[in-house]
Coordinates of C-alpha atoms in Angstrom, one line a residue:
M1 CA -9.3 -7.2 -23.2
I2 CA -6.4 -7.4 -23.1
R3 CA -4.3 -4.4 -23.9
L4 CA -0.4 -3.7 -24.3
I5 CA 0.9 -0.9 -20.9
D6 CA 3.7 1.4 -22.3
I7 CA 6.3 1.2 -20.3
E8 CA 7.3 5.7 -19.3
V9 CA 12.4 4.8 -19.0
E10 CA 12.1 7.7 -16.4
H11 CA 16.3 6.8 -14.8
T12 CA 18.2 4.8 -16.2
I13 CA 20.3 2.0 -13.8
E14 CA 23.5 4.0 -14.0
E15 CA 21.7 7.1 -12.4
Y16 CA 20.6 5.5 -9.7
A17 CA 24.5 3.6 -9.8
T18 CA 25.9 8.0 -8.8
D19 CA 23.3 8.2 -5.2
T20 CA 25.5 7.4 -2.7
V21 CA 23.1 5.8 -0.9
L22 CA 21.9 3.4 -3.5
R23 CA 25.4 2.0 -5.2
D24 CA 26.0 -0.9 -3.6
S25 CA 22.3 -2.2 -4.2
V26 CA 22.5 -1.1 -8.3
R27 CA 26.6 -3.8 -8.7
T28 CA 25.1 -6.1 -6.1
M29 CA 22.0 -6.6 -8.8
Q30 CA 24.4 -6.5 -11.9
N31 CA 26.3 -9.0 -11.2
A32 CA 24.0 -10.8 -9.5
V33 CA 21.9 -12.3 -13.2
T34 CA 24.4 -12.0 -14.4
D35 CA 23.1 -16.0 -16.1
D36 CA 19.7 -15.7 -15.1
V37 CA 19.7 -12.6 -18.2
A38 CA 21.0 -14.7 -20.7
A39 CA 18.8 -18.0 -19.6
L40 CA 15.3 -16.0 -19.9
D41 CA 17.5 -14.8 -24.2
G42 CA 15.5 -14.5 -26.6
R43 CA 11.8 -14.6 -24.4
T44 CA 9.9 -12.0 -23.6
V45 CA 8.0 -12.0 -20.0
W46 CA 5.3 -10.6 -20.3
M47 CA 3.7 -9.3 -17.0
V48 CA -0.5 -9.2 -16.2
N49 CA -2.7 -8.6 -14.3
S50 CA -5.8 -6.5 -13.8
T51 CA -5.4 -3.4 -13.7
A52 CA -2.8 0.4 -15.0
S53 CA -3.8 1.7 -11.6
G54 CA -4.5 1.8 -8.1
G55 CA -3.2 -0.4 -5.9
G56 CA 0.6 -1.8 -5.2
V57 CA 1.1 -3.7 -8.3
A58 CA 0.5 -1.3 -10.3
E59 CA 3.0 0.8 -9.6
M60 CA 5.7 -1.6 -8.5
M61 CA 5.5 -2.5 -12.7
P62 CA 6.8 -0.4 -14.3
K63 CA 9.8 0.1 -13.0
L64 CA 9.9 -4.2 -12.4
V65 CA 9.8 -4.5 -16.5
G66 CA 11.8 -1.5 -17.5
L67 CA 14.8 -2.5 -14.9
F68 CA 14.4 -5.8 -17.2
R69 CA 14.5 -4.5 -20.4
A70 CA 17.5 -2.5 -19.2
L71 CA 19.2 -5.6 -18.0
G72 CA 19.1 -6.7 -21.1
V73 CA 15.0 -9.1 -20.6
D74 CA 12.6 -8.8 -23.0
A75 CA 10.0 -8.1 -20.6
E76 CA 6.0 -6.6 -21.5
W77 CA 3.7 -5.7 -19.8
A78 CA -0.4 -6.7 -20.1
V79 CA -4.0 -5.3 -18.1
I80 CA -6.9 -6.8 -18.5
D81 CA -9.7 -4.3 -19.0
V82 CA -12.3 -6.3 -18.3
D83 CA -15.5 -4.6 -18.9
E84 CA -18.1 -7.1 -16.7
P85 CA -18.4 -5.3 -12.9
V86 CA -19.3 -8.7 -11.2
F87 CA -16.2 -10.1 -12.1
F88 CA -14.3 -7.6 -9.8
E89 CA -16.8 -7.6 -7.4
F90 CA -16.3 -11.6 -7.1
T91 CA -12.5 -11.3 -7.6
K92 CA -12.4 -9.2 -4.2
G93 CA -14.6 -11.0 -2.8
I94 CA -12.2 -13.8 -3.3
H95 CA -9.7 -11.4 -2.0
N96 CA -11.2 -10.5 1.2
L97 CA -12.3 -14.4 2.4
L98 CA -8.1 -15.5 1.2
H99 CA -7.2 -12.6 4.6
G100 CA -9.8 -14.8 6.6
A101 CA -13.8 -12.0 5.3
G102 CA -16.6 -12.0 3.8
D103 CA -19.0 -14.8 2.7
P104 CA -17.3 -18.0 2.4
D105 CA -20.3 -19.0 0.3
L106 CA -19.7 -18.4 -3.0
V107 CA -22.3 -17.1 -5.8
D108 CA -21.8 -20.1 -9.0
H109 CA -24.5 -17.4 -10.9
E110 CA -20.7 -15.1 -10.4
R111 CA -18.9 -18.2 -10.7
S112 CA -19.3 -18.9 -14.3
I113 CA -19.0 -16.1 -14.7
Y114 CA -15.0 -15.3 -13.8
E115 CA -14.9 -18.4 -15.4
A116 CA -16.6 -17.7 -19.3
T117 CA -14.7 -14.0 -18.9
S118 CA -11.7 -15.3 -17.9
R119 CA -11.8 -18.1 -21.0
S120 CA -12.2 -14.9 -23.0
V121 CA -9.7 -13.4 -22.2
A122 CA -6.8 -16.4 -22.0
D123 CA -8.2 -16.4 -26.0
E124 CA -6.9 -13.0 -26.6
L125 CA -4.2 -13.4 -24.8
E126 CA -3.4 -16.3 -26.5
D127 CA -2.6 -14.1 -29.1
H128 CA 0.1 -12.1 -27.9
I129 CA 2.6 -14.9 -26.4
A130 CA 4.8 -17.0 -28.4
P131 CA 5.1 -20.9 -26.8
E132 CA 9.0 -20.1 -25.0
D133 CA 7.3 -17.1 -23.6
V134 CA 7.8 -17.2 -20.6
L135 CA 4.0 -16.0 -18.5
V136 CA 3.5 -14.1 -14.8
V137 CA 0.5 -13.8 -13.3
H138 CA -0.6 -11.0 -10.7
D139 CA -3.3 -12.5 -8.6
P140 CA -6.8 -14.5 -8.5
Q141 CA -8.6 -11.6 -10.9
P142 CA -6.8 -12.9 -14.2
L143 CA -5.5 -16.0 -12.8
A144 CA -7.6 -18.7 -14.4
A145 CA -6.7 -17.0 -18.0
G146 CA -3.1 -17.0 -17.2
S147 CA -3.5 -20.9 -16.5
M148 CA -5.3 -21.7 -18.8
V149 CA -3.5 -20.1 -21.3
A150 CA -0.1 -22.1 -19.4
D151 CA -3.3 -24.8 -20.3
A152 CA -3.0 -24.5 -24.2
L153 CA 0.6 -23.2 -24.9
D154 CA 2.6 -24.7 -22.3
V155 CA 4.5 -21.8 -21.8
P156 CA 6.1 -21.8 -18.6
A157 CA 4.7 -19.7 -16.1
V158 CA 4.7 -18.4 -12.6
W159 CA 1.6 -17.0 -10.4
R160 CA 1.9 -14.3 -8.2
C161 CA 0.0 -13.5 -4.8
H162 CA 0.5 -10.3 -3.4
I163 CA -2.3 -11.1 -0.6
G164 CA -2.8 -13.8 2.1
S165 CA -3.4 -14.3 5.2
E166 CA -1.2 -15.7 8.2
E167 CA -4.3 -16.9 9.8
H168 CA -5.7 -20.2 8.1
S169 CA -9.0 -20.4 8.1
E170 CA -12.7 -21.5 6.6
K171 CA -13.1 -18.5 4.8
S172 CA -9.7 -18.5 3.6
R173 CA -9.5 -22.4 3.4
T174 CA -12.3 -22.0 1.0
A175 CA -11.0 -19.9 -1.8
W176 CA -7.3 -21.3 -1.7
E177 CA -10.3 -24.8 -2.4
F178 CA -11.4 -23.1 -6.2
L179 CA -8.1 -20.7 -6.2
R180 CA -6.5 -24.5 -6.7
P181 CA -7.7 -26.3 -9.6
W182 CA -5.8 -23.7 -11.6
I183 CA -2.9 -22.2 -10.5
A184 CA -1.8 -27.0 -11.1
D185 CA -0.9 -24.8 -14.6
Y186 CA 1.8 -23.2 -12.9
D187 CA 4.9 -24.5 -13.1
R188 CA 6.1 -22.0 -10.0
T189 CA 4.1 -20.1 -7.2
V190 CA 5.2 -16.5 -5.2
F191 CA 4.0 -15.0 -2.5
T192 CA 5.0 -12.0 0.0
L193 CA 5.5 -14.6 3.4
P194 CA 6.1 -17.9 4.1
A195 CA 3.2 -17.2 6.3
Y196 CA 0.7 -16.5 3.5
I197 CA 1.8 -20.4 1.0
P198 CA -1.1 -22.9 1.8
A199 CA 0.1 -26.0 2.6
F200 CA -0.9 -27.7 -0.4
L201 CA 1.4 -25.3 -2.1
E202 CA 4.2 -26.0 0.2
T203 CA 7.6 -27.3 -2.3
E204 CA 6.2 -25.0 -5.3
A205 CA 6.1 -21.2 -4.0
D206 CA 9.1 -18.8 -3.8
I207 CA 9.5 -15.8 -1.7
I208 CA 10.4 -12.7 -3.1
P209 CA 8.3 -9.4 -1.4
P210 CA 7.7 -6.3 -2.6
A211 CA 9.2 -3.0 -2.8
I212 CA 9.8 0.4 -3.9
D213 CA 11.8 2.5 -6.1
P214 CA 13.7 5.4 -4.4
F215 CA 13.3 7.4 -7.8
S216 CA 9.6 7.5 -8.3
A217 CA 7.6 10.0 -7.7
K218 CA 6.2 8.8 -4.3
N219 CA 9.1 8.4 -3.3
R220 CA 12.2 10.6 -4.2
R221 CA 13.5 12.6 -2.3
L222 CA 11.8 16.2 -1.9
K223 CA 13.7 19.2 -0.2
P224 CA 11.4 21.7 2.1
Q225 CA 10.0 24.0 -0.4
E226 CA 9.1 21.4 -2.7
A227 CA 7.1 18.9 -0.1
A228 CA 5.1 22.6 0.5
T229 CA 5.4 23.9 -3.0
V230 CA 3.0 20.2 -2.6
L231 CA 0.9 19.8 -0.4
A232 CA 0.1 24.0 -1.5
R233 CA -0.8 23.3 -5.0
A234 CA -2.5 20.1 -3.9
D235 CA -5.0 22.7 -1.2
L236 CA -3.7 20.2 1.9
I237 CA -2.4 23.7 3.4
D238 CA -3.1 27.9 3.7
T239 CA -1.2 30.6 1.2
D240 CA -1.4 33.9 0.2
H241 CA 2.0 33.2 -2.1
P242 CA 1.6 32.6 -5.5
V243 CA 1.0 29.5 -6.0
E244 CA -0.1 27.1 -9.3
R245 CA -3.1 24.9 -8.0
F246 CA -3.2 21.1 -9.8
D247 CA -6.1 21.0 -11.8
Q248 CA -7.9 18.9 -9.5
P249 CA -6.9 19.9 -5.9
A250 CA -8.0 17.4 -2.7
R251 CA -10.9 17.7 -0.9
R252 CA -12.2 17.3 2.0
L253 CA -14.6 15.6 4.1
Q254 CA -17.2 18.8 5.3
A255 CA -19.2 18.4 8.6
D256 CA -22.6 18.1 5.4
G257 CA -21.4 14.8 4.6
T258 CA -19.6 17.2 0.7
F259 CA -16.2 17.1 0.0
A260 CA -14.4 21.1 -0.9
P261 CA -11.0 22.0 -1.4
A262 CA -9.4 20.6 1.5
T263 CA -7.9 23.6 3.7
D264 CA -12.0 23.5 4.9
P265 CA -13.4 25.0 6.4
D266 CA -9.4 25.7 8.2
D267 CA -5.8 24.8 7.7
I268 CA -5.5 21.7 8.8
G269 CA -2.2 22.7 10.1
L270 CA 0.3 19.8 8.5
L271 CA 3.5 21.7 8.3
F272 CA 3.0 23.5 12.3
R273 CA 0.9 20.4 14.0
P274 CA 1.8 17.0 15.4
T275 CA 0.5 15.7 12.6
I276 CA -1.0 11.3 12.5
C277 CA -0.9 10.4 8.9
Q278 CA -3.1 7.2 7.4
I279 CA -2.9 7.2 3.3
S280 CA -5.0 3.9 1.9
R281 CA -7.8 2.2 0.1
W282 CA -10.1 3.1 1.0
D283 CA -11.0 -0.6 2.2
G284 CA -12.7 -2.0 5.5
L285 CA -9.6 -3.9 6.7
K286 CA -7.4 -1.1 6.1
G287 CA -8.5 -0.6 9.8
F288 CA -9.2 3.4 9.1
V289 CA -12.5 3.0 11.9
P290 CA -10.6 1.7 14.2
L291 CA -7.6 4.0 13.7
L292 CA -9.6 7.5 14.0
R293 CA -11.9 5.6 17.3
G294 CA -8.8 5.1 18.7
F295 CA -7.3 8.8 17.6
A296 CA -10.5 10.1 19.4
E297 CA -10.7 7.6 22.5
L298 CA -6.7 9.0 23.3
K299 CA -8.4 12.9 22.6
R300 CA -10.7 12.5 25.5
D301 CA -9.0 11.1 28.0
V302 CA -6.4 13.9 27.6
R303 CA -9.1 16.5 27.9
E304 CA -10.6 14.4 30.7
D305 CA -6.7 15.2 32.0
V306 CA -6.6 18.0 31.2
D307 CA -10.1 19.3 33.0
A308 CA -9.6 17.7 36.0
S309 CA -6.4 19.0 36.5
A310 CA -8.0 22.6 35.9
K311 CA -11.0 21.2 38.3
T312 CA -8.7 20.8 41.2
A313 CA -6.5 23.7 40.9
A314 CA -9.1 26.8 40.7
N315 CA -10.5 24.3 44.0
G316 CA -6.9 25.7 45.3
G317 CA -5.7 22.4 44.7
D318 CA -2.7 21.1 43.4
D319 CA -3.7 21.1 39.3
S320 CA -1.1 17.6 38.6
T321 CA -3.4 14.5 37.9
D322 CA -2.4 10.8 38.5
S323 CA -1.6 11.2 34.6
E324 CA 2.0 9.3 33.4
R325 CA 2.3 11.9 30.8
S326 CA 4.5 15.0 31.5
A327 CA 2.5 19.0 30.3
A328 CA 4.4 18.4 26.7
H329 CA 3.4 14.5 26.2
R330 CA -0.8 16.1 27.1
Q331 CA -0.3 19.8 25.0
R332 CA 1.7 17.1 21.6
I333 CA -1.6 15.2 21.6
E334 CA -4.3 18.2 22.5
D335 CA -2.6 20.0 19.6
A336 CA -2.7 16.6 17.9
R337 CA -4.5 15.8 14.4
L338 CA -5.0 12.1 12.0
L339 CA -5.2 12.5 7.9
L340 CA -7.5 10.2 7.1
V341 CA -5.7 9.9 3.7
G342 CA -6.8 8.4 -0.4
P343 CA -7.2 8.0 -3.7
D344 CA -10.1 9.1 -5.7
P345 CA -12.4 5.9 -5.4
S346 CA -13.6 5.9 -9.2
S347 CA -9.7 5.6 -9.6
V348 CA -9.5 2.3 -8.6
A349 CA -10.8 0.2 -11.7
D350 CA -10.4 -3.2 -9.1
D351 CA -11.5 -2.1 -6.2
P352 CA -16.0 -2.0 -6.5
E353 CA -16.0 -1.7 -2.3
G354 CA -14.3 1.5 -2.7
R355 CA -16.8 3.9 -2.5
Q356 CA -18.6 2.0 0.8
A357 CA -15.8 1.8 2.4
L358 CA -15.8 6.0 1.7
E359 CA -19.0 5.9 3.1
N360 CA -18.5 3.7 6.3
L361 CA -16.0 6.1 7.0
E362 CA -17.4 9.0 6.0
E363 CA -20.1 7.9 9.1
E364 CA -17.6 7.5 11.6
W365 CA -16.5 10.4 11.4
L366 CA -19.9 12.4 10.9
A367 CA -21.5 10.6 14.5
L368 CA -17.4 12.8 16.0
D369 CA -18.1 14.6 19.3
P370 CA -17.6 18.2 17.1
E371 CA -14.6 19.4 19.2
V372 CA -12.7 16.3 18.4
R373 CA -14.1 15.7 15.0
S374 CA -12.0 19.1 14.1
D375 CA -9.1 17.0 14.8
V376 CA -9.9 14.5 11.8
A377 CA -9.5 15.4 8.4
V378 CA -10.8 12.9 6.1
V379 CA -9.2 13.7 2.5
V380 CA -9.4 12.2 -1.4
M381 CA -6.1 12.7 -2.8
P382 CA -6.7 14.3 -6.5
P383 CA -7.4 12.1 -9.2
D384 CA -4.4 12.2 -11.5
Q385 CA -1.9 9.9 -10.9
H386 CA 1.5 11.6 -11.3
D387 CA -0.3 14.8 -9.0
S388 CA -1.2 11.8 -6.3
A389 CA 1.7 10.6 -5.9
L390 CA 3.4 13.6 -5.7
V391 CA 0.6 14.1 -2.8
I392 CA 1.6 11.0 -1.1
N393 CA 5.5 11.7 -0.4
A394 CA 5.2 16.3 0.4
L395 CA 2.1 14.4 3.5
Q396 CA 4.5 11.3 4.9
R397 CA 8.0 13.6 4.3
C398 CA 6.0 16.3 6.7
S399 CA 3.8 14.2 8.6
S400 CA 5.2 13.4 13.0
V401 CA 4.0 10.0 12.7
V402 CA 2.5 7.8 9.4
A403 CA -0.2 5.3 11.0
Q404 CA -0.5 2.2 9.0
N405 CA -3.8 0.1 11.1
S406 CA -4.9 -2.6 8.7
L407 CA -7.0 -5.8 9.8
Q408 CA -5.1 -7.9 7.7
E409 CA -2.0 -6.4 4.7
G410 CA -0.8 -8.8 2.5
F411 CA 2.3 -6.2 2.8
G412 CA 1.4 -2.7 2.3
L413 CA 3.9 -0.7 0.4
T414 CA 2.9 2.8 2.5
V415 CA 4.8 1.0 5.4
T416 CA 7.6 0.9 3.2
E417 CA 7.5 4.1 2.4
A418 CA 7.9 6.1 4.7
M419 CA 10.5 3.4 6.4
W420 CA 12.6 4.9 3.2
K421 CA 11.2 8.8 3.6
R422 CA 12.8 8.5 7.5
A423 CA 9.2 8.8 8.7
V424 CA 8.0 7.5 12.4
L425 CA 6.2 4.7 12.5
M426 CA 2.4 3.0 14.1
G427 CA 1.8 -0.4 11.6
A428 CA -0.6 -3.1 12.5
D429 CA 1.0 -6.5 14.2
T430 CA -0.3 -8.6 11.0
G431 CA 1.2 -9.8 7.9
G432 CA 3.7 -8.0 6.2
I433 CA 3.6 -4.4 8.3
S434 CA 5.1 -6.7 11.2
A435 CA 6.9 -8.4 8.8
Q436 CA 9.3 -4.9 7.8
I437 CA 8.3 -2.7 11.0
R438 CA 10.9 -4.4 14.1
D439 CA 9.1 -2.9 17.2
G440 CA 11.1 -0.6 19.9
E441 CA 13.4 -0.1 16.8
D442 CA 11.6 1.6 13.4
G443 CA 8.7 2.1 14.9
R444 CA 5.8 1.0 17.3
L445 CA 3.3 -2.0 16.7
V446 CA -0.4 -1.8 17.6
P447 CA -0.1 -5.6 19.4
D448 CA -4.6 -5.5 18.1
S449 CA -5.7 -3.2 15.4
G450 CA -8.7 -4.1 15.8
D451 CA -9.3 -2.5 18.8
P452 CA -9.8 1.3 19.6
A453 CA -8.1 0.8 22.4
S454 CA -5.3 -0.4 21.4
V455 CA -4.7 1.3 18.5
A456 CA -5.2 4.8 21.2
R457 CA -2.1 2.9 23.7
T458 CA 0.0 2.4 20.6
L459 CA 0.2 6.0 19.8
D460 CA 0.3 7.9 23.0
D461 CA 2.8 5.5 22.8
V462 CA 4.8 7.5 20.5
L463 CA 3.4 10.5 21.3
G464 CA 5.1 10.0 24.7
S465 CA 8.0 8.6 22.4
P466 CA 10.2 12.6 20.5
E467 CA 13.4 11.1 21.7
R468 CA 13.0 7.9 20.6
W469 CA 12.1 9.3 16.9
D470 CA 15.3 9.7 15.4
D471 CA 16.5 6.8 16.5
W472 CA 13.1 4.5 15.1
S473 CA 14.0 6.7 11.4
Y474 CA 17.0 6.4 10.6
S475 CA 16.9 2.3 11.6
A476 CA 13.8 2.5 8.7
Q477 CA 15.6 3.0 6.9
R478 CA 18.4 1.2 6.6
H479 CA 15.8 -1.4 7.1
V480 CA 14.3 -0.7 3.7
T481 CA 17.2 0.0 1.9
D482 CA 19.1 -3.7 2.3
T483 CA 15.4 -5.7 1.7
Y484 CA 12.9 -3.7 0.2
L485 CA 14.0 -1.4 -2.8
V486 CA 13.2 -2.1 -6.3
F487 CA 17.5 -3.5 -6.9
E488 CA 15.9 -6.3 -5.1
Q489 CA 13.5 -7.8 -6.4
V490 CA 14.6 -7.7 -9.7
T491 CA 16.9 -9.8 -8.4
R492 CA 15.8 -12.3 -7.1
W493 CA 12.3 -12.3 -9.5
L494 CA 15.2 -12.6 -12.7
D495 CA 16.8 -15.3 -10.1
T496 CA 13.2 -17.7 -10.1
L497 CA 12.4 -17.0 -14.1
G498 CA 16.0 -17.9 -15.3
E499 CA 15.7 -21.4 -13.2
L500 CA 12.2 -22.1 -14.4
V501 CA 13.4 -22.0 -18.1
D502 CA 16.7 -23.9 -17.4

């Protein structure tokens, strides 16, 4: 039930400090945490979540724990290993309700499974934790188990909620009322944004945004030839040059509903065409479908412009159209391709809805007009975690526009990652995305990410403004450097934990 995860430290604090861009952030962290590290001396900080791979929490954990240790704090990472599908189906339902979606009628049978499973997890977790230790539990899956441990051992405990919605509804209130008795046993709570904090926790919550590791495989600098090689190894670009393919490359949805190498039936054109790319979990809340529909609508609109112009010219008239788009703008849209990219659904243990979300997207893609469908690629990444991270890195660096069209988004580390790489951003005006992307300064925000017409208009504006791309991308990277790197996150965490035990 409890699995301790080994942390392999890939980079030392001194190595980060040699980077001229990162040096100030590293030194600021070191100077700020001295008293908090001293307060935690002799205690082990236990980080507990639901999965060791898939999603932002699992990605952040190794670096967070590793930097704690490098600074002198004893820290461990534990994952709840639950062999009970109904447990994760139930917690996914809670997740959806907190985002204002799903069925508010929680099933009593599933509640009982959640509580019984949590009791088993808690019994095993108690064997690892000493009374002077500190317990940090992430999200609803291990919430009840952590509550039981905190109550039994009277250890200082923090619950970190990575999800939420700016809009409070009957659905979100139902979820919070279910979670509230378990939360009561924690000394502090931590949220991503102030808007996500329910009223009953307003005086007991801290704000710690997620963050990225700039040296990770997903975020480290790639030279142009390195990025091209990664894409070739993943079968995302076609080449006759000798390249050692990944053991399991990326796969692309085909017209017959199967998946094949991503260069089938032709090369996607990543290195040569304007490319809009969204990389996320397969989840209905990620807005893949309205992004696909919006892209198709923009394509159809431009092709109607071109057809009208051609007919006018054939009749001897002026071949210009009433469109405000320049010829270069229209050509950019005509040439553009859309990549919708996600993980192998079986690799994300705590998200049982991933397979269904991917199937829904497949149906939408297959229903497209063939001419538009040929400009859209639905891609499943390599299942190997390291290979997948490199592919994400290369895709974000090679894409003309990185999109994150989520209907709801707790934070959106895919946005942070793309901003760090100086990508051109188009994100939904919701949750953590709008907290990161300042509209017109770091990229553009889609006013209504569920409306294909709104998506099409915003994408049209982005593709029509290449003269602003450099300003947006530079501002975005600067914003991440100042706010959303792991060094700032570690500083905030140690400040919270130091106060808790002081």
